[in-house]
Amino acid sequence: MLLDTVEHETGPNPQWAVLWLHGLGADGNDFAPIVPELVRKDWPALRFVFPHAPVRAVTINGGARMRAWYDIRDFDLESRADLAGVDESIRQVDALITHEVERGIAPSRLLLAGFSQGGAITLAAGLARQQPLAGLIALSTYLPMPITTAQERLQPQAHTQPLFMAHGVFDPVVPPAAGEAGMQAMRRFGFEPHWRRYPMQHQVCAEEISDLGDWMTARFAAVQG
């Protein structure tokens, strides 16, 4: 079954989609307010899709049940993510992408974005894509698996996907070093990350939204040109 979603279209008959994954404990409404701040007048019509992650017990939060893309077992980056949960979420993301294809939007016109835990799924799903997307956006996040595991899942054409990654230098939730390690790993896998750091904590900021808008403008031009 498809995950429930919040959707917002910026114009009639959108030919592009942005699938945006929220962070731990939030839901699909969390990033919906970013649409008017991000979207530019000269962009093509977009369909923003903000799915709700399933509700599950999260070990690191005392087993409390909340919306999460996977269980977080401990603070150690090498073992914190429940890989079965990561794989389940990748399948759910793939189902949402297939749904957009059925609605007339090709993968080459779909951007996959995510913040924090949602960004981790964006990176993991991007590695596993056999059919490349228009781009990947990973904000304040990390690679949720060991390098060797990620290498095993890497598809031959995955590295052709443009990648925007950004992190706050004062992030107390996902250490900046973890974000940079994820970026360097993606670089070793053949990606060319557009990497930015901002003087912020575990959040987004106006400068980041502006830089992301510039990057998205380039993605639209690359396909339409």
Coordinates of C-alpha atoms in Angstrom, one line a residue:
M1 CA 0.0 0.0 0.0
L2 CA 1.2 3.5 -0.7
L3 CA 2.0 5.7 2.2
D4 CA -0.4 8.5 3.0
T5 CA 0.9 11.9 1.7
V6 CA 0.4 15.6 1.8
E7 CA 0.5 17.1 -1.7
H8 CA 0.8 20.6 -3.2
E9 CA 0.9 21.5 -6.9
T10 CA 2.3 24.8 -7.9
G11 CA 0.5 24.9 -11.2
P12 CA -1.8 22.9 -13.5
N13 CA -0.7 19.6 -15.0
P14 CA 2.7 19.4 -13.3
Q15 CA 5.4 17.6 -15.3
W16 CA 7.9 17.6 -12.4
A17 CA 7.6 16.1 -8.9
V18 CA 9.5 16.6 -5.7
L19 CA 9.2 13.8 -3.2
W20 CA 10.2 15.1 0.2
L21 CA 10.9 12.9 3.3
H22 CA 10.5 14.3 6.8
G23 CA 12.7 13.7 9.8
L24 CA 12.2 11.5 12.9
G25 CA 9.0 12.1 14.8
A26 CA 7.6 14.6 12.3
D27 CA 5.2 13.9 9.5
G28 CA 4.5 15.0 5.9
N29 CA 3.2 18.4 7.1
D30 CA 6.6 19.3 8.4
F31 CA 8.1 20.6 5.2
A32 CA 5.0 21.7 3.4
P33 CA 5.5 25.3 4.5
I34 CA 8.8 25.4 2.6
V35 CA 7.0 25.4 -0.8
P36 CA 6.3 29.2 -1.0
E37 CA 9.7 30.0 0.3
L38 CA 11.5 27.7 -2.2
V39 CA 9.5 27.9 -5.5
R40 CA 10.4 30.5 -8.1
K41 CA 8.1 32.1 -10.7
D42 CA 10.0 30.9 -13.7
W43 CA 10.0 27.2 -12.6
P44 CA 7.8 24.6 -14.3
A45 CA 4.7 23.4 -12.5
L46 CA 5.7 21.1 -9.7
R47 CA 3.9 18.5 -7.6
F48 CA 5.3 18.3 -4.1
V49 CA 4.6 15.0 -2.4
F50 CA 5.3 14.8 1.4
P51 CA 4.7 11.3 2.7
H52 CA 4.0 10.3 6.3
A53 CA 6.5 7.7 7.5
P54 CA 5.1 4.6 9.3
V55 CA 4.7 4.7 13.1
R56 CA 7.2 2.4 14.8
A57 CA 9.0 2.0 18.1
V58 CA 12.3 3.9 18.2
T59 CA 14.9 2.3 20.5
I60 CA 16.9 5.4 21.1
N61 CA 13.8 7.2 22.4
G62 CA 13.0 4.5 25.0
G63 CA 10.9 2.5 22.6
A64 CA 8.3 5.3 22.1
R65 CA 6.2 4.9 19.0
M66 CA 6.5 7.7 16.4
R67 CA 6.8 8.3 12.7
A68 CA 10.2 7.0 11.6
W69 CA 11.7 5.7 8.4
Y70 CA 13.7 3.1 10.5
D71 CA 14.5 2.3 14.1
I72 CA 17.5 4.1 15.6
R73 CA 19.2 1.6 17.9
D74 CA 22.1 3.7 19.3
F75 CA 24.3 6.7 18.8
D76 CA 27.1 4.9 17.0
L77 CA 26.8 5.8 13.3
E78 CA 28.0 2.4 12.1
S79 CA 25.2 0.5 13.8
R80 CA 22.5 3.1 14.7
A81 CA 20.2 2.4 11.7
D82 CA 18.0 -0.7 11.5
L83 CA 18.9 -1.8 7.9
A84 CA 15.7 -3.9 7.6
G85 CA 13.8 -0.7 8.2
V86 CA 15.9 1.2 5.8
D87 CA 15.2 -1.4 3.1
E88 CA 11.5 -1.2 3.8
S89 CA 11.5 2.6 3.5
I90 CA 13.4 2.4 0.2
R91 CA 10.7 0.1 -1.2
Q92 CA 8.0 2.5 0.0
V93 CA 9.8 5.4 -1.7
D94 CA 10.1 3.3 -4.9
A95 CA 6.4 2.7 -4.8
L96 CA 5.7 6.4 -4.5
I97 CA 8.1 7.1 -7.5
T98 CA 6.2 4.4 -9.5
H99 CA 2.9 6.1 -8.6
E100 CA 4.3 9.4 -10.0
V101 CA 5.3 7.6 -13.2
E102 CA 1.8 6.3 -13.5
R103 CA 0.6 9.9 -13.1
G104 CA 2.8 10.9 -16.0
I105 CA 6.0 12.1 -14.4
A106 CA 9.1 10.4 -15.6
P107 CA 11.9 9.6 -13.1
S108 CA 14.1 12.0 -15.0
R109 CA 11.7 14.8 -13.8
L110 CA 11.5 13.7 -10.2
L111 CA 13.6 15.0 -7.3
L112 CA 14.0 13.0 -4.1
A113 CA 14.6 15.1 -1.0
G114 CA 14.9 14.4 2.7
F115 CA 15.8 16.0 6.0
S116 CA 17.7 14.2 8.8
Q117 CA 16.3 10.6 8.8
G118 CA 14.4 11.3 5.6
G119 CA 17.7 12.5 4.1
A120 CA 19.4 9.2 5.1
I121 CA 16.7 7.3 3.2
T122 CA 17.2 9.7 0.2
L123 CA 20.9 8.8 0.1
A124 CA 20.2 5.0 0.6
A125 CA 17.5 5.0 -2.1
G126 CA 19.6 7.1 -4.4
L127 CA 22.4 4.5 -4.2
A128 CA 20.0 1.7 -5.1
R129 CA 18.3 3.5 -8.1
Q130 CA 18.6 1.5 -11.3
Q131 CA 16.8 4.2 -13.2
P132 CA 18.4 7.6 -12.2
L133 CA 16.3 10.4 -10.9
A134 CA 16.6 14.1 -11.8
G135 CA 18.4 14.7 -8.5
L136 CA 18.8 13.9 -4.8
I137 CA 18.6 16.4 -2.0
A138 CA 19.9 15.3 1.4
L139 CA 19.8 17.9 4.3
S140 CA 21.3 17.6 7.8
T141 CA 21.8 13.9 7.4
Y142 CA 24.2 11.0 7.1
L143 CA 24.7 7.7 5.2
P144 CA 22.6 5.2 7.3
M145 CA 24.8 2.1 6.7
P146 CA 28.5 1.1 6.7
I147 CA 30.5 1.9 3.5
T148 CA 30.8 -1.8 2.6
T149 CA 27.0 -2.3 2.8
A150 CA 26.4 0.8 0.7
Q151 CA 28.9 -0.4 -1.9
E152 CA 27.1 -3.7 -2.2
R153 CA 23.8 -1.8 -3.0
L154 CA 25.3 0.7 -5.4
Q155 CA 23.8 0.5 -8.9
P156 CA 25.9 1.2 -12.0
Q157 CA 24.1 4.4 -13.1
A158 CA 23.3 5.8 -9.6
H159 CA 26.3 8.1 -9.5
T160 CA 24.9 10.1 -12.5
Q161 CA 22.2 11.6 -10.3
P162 CA 23.0 15.2 -9.2
L163 CA 23.3 15.5 -5.5
F164 CA 22.7 18.5 -3.2
M165 CA 23.9 18.0 0.4
A166 CA 23.9 20.6 3.2
H167 CA 24.6 20.6 7.0
G168 CA 24.6 22.9 9.9
V169 CA 28.0 23.5 11.5
F170 CA 26.4 23.6 15.0
D171 CA 24.1 20.6 14.5
P172 CA 23.7 18.8 17.9
V173 CA 21.5 16.0 16.5
V174 CA 23.5 14.8 13.5
P175 CA 27.2 15.8 14.1
P176 CA 28.7 17.8 11.2
A177 CA 31.4 15.2 10.9
A178 CA 28.8 12.6 10.2
G179 CA 27.3 14.7 7.4
E180 CA 30.7 15.2 5.9
A181 CA 31.6 11.5 6.1
G182 CA 28.4 10.7 4.2
M183 CA 29.3 13.3 1.6
Q184 CA 32.8 11.9 1.2
A185 CA 31.3 8.4 0.9
M186 CA 29.0 9.5 -1.9
R187 CA 31.9 11.1 -3.6
R188 CA 33.8 7.8 -3.4
F189 CA 30.8 6.1 -5.0
G190 CA 31.2 8.4 -8.0
F191 CA 28.7 11.1 -7.1
E192 CA 29.6 14.8 -7.4
P193 CA 27.9 16.3 -4.3
H194 CA 27.1 20.0 -4.3
W195 CA 28.1 20.4 -0.6
R196 CA 27.2 23.3 1.6
R197 CA 27.6 24.1 5.3
Y198 CA 25.7 26.8 7.1
P199 CA 26.0 28.5 10.6
M200 CA 22.9 26.7 12.0
Q201 CA 21.8 23.8 14.1
H202 CA 19.5 20.9 13.1
Q203 CA 17.3 23.0 10.9
V204 CA 17.1 24.8 7.5
C205 CA 17.9 28.4 6.9
A206 CA 17.1 31.1 4.3
E207 CA 20.5 30.9 2.7
E208 CA 20.2 27.2 2.3
I209 CA 16.8 27.5 0.7
S210 CA 18.2 30.1 -1.7
D211 CA 21.1 27.8 -2.6
L212 CA 18.8 24.9 -3.0
G213 CA 16.6 27.0 -5.3
D214 CA 19.6 27.8 -7.5
W215 CA 20.5 24.1 -7.7
M216 CA 17.0 23.1 -8.6
T217 CA 16.8 25.8 -11.3
A218 CA 19.9 24.2 -12.9
R219 CA 18.2 20.8 -12.7
F220 CA 15.1 22.0 -14.5
A221 CA 17.3 23.7 -17.2
A222 CA 19.4 20.6 -17.7
V223 CA 16.3 18.5 -18.6
Q224 CA 14.4 21.2 -20.5
G225 CA 17.4 22.5 -22.4

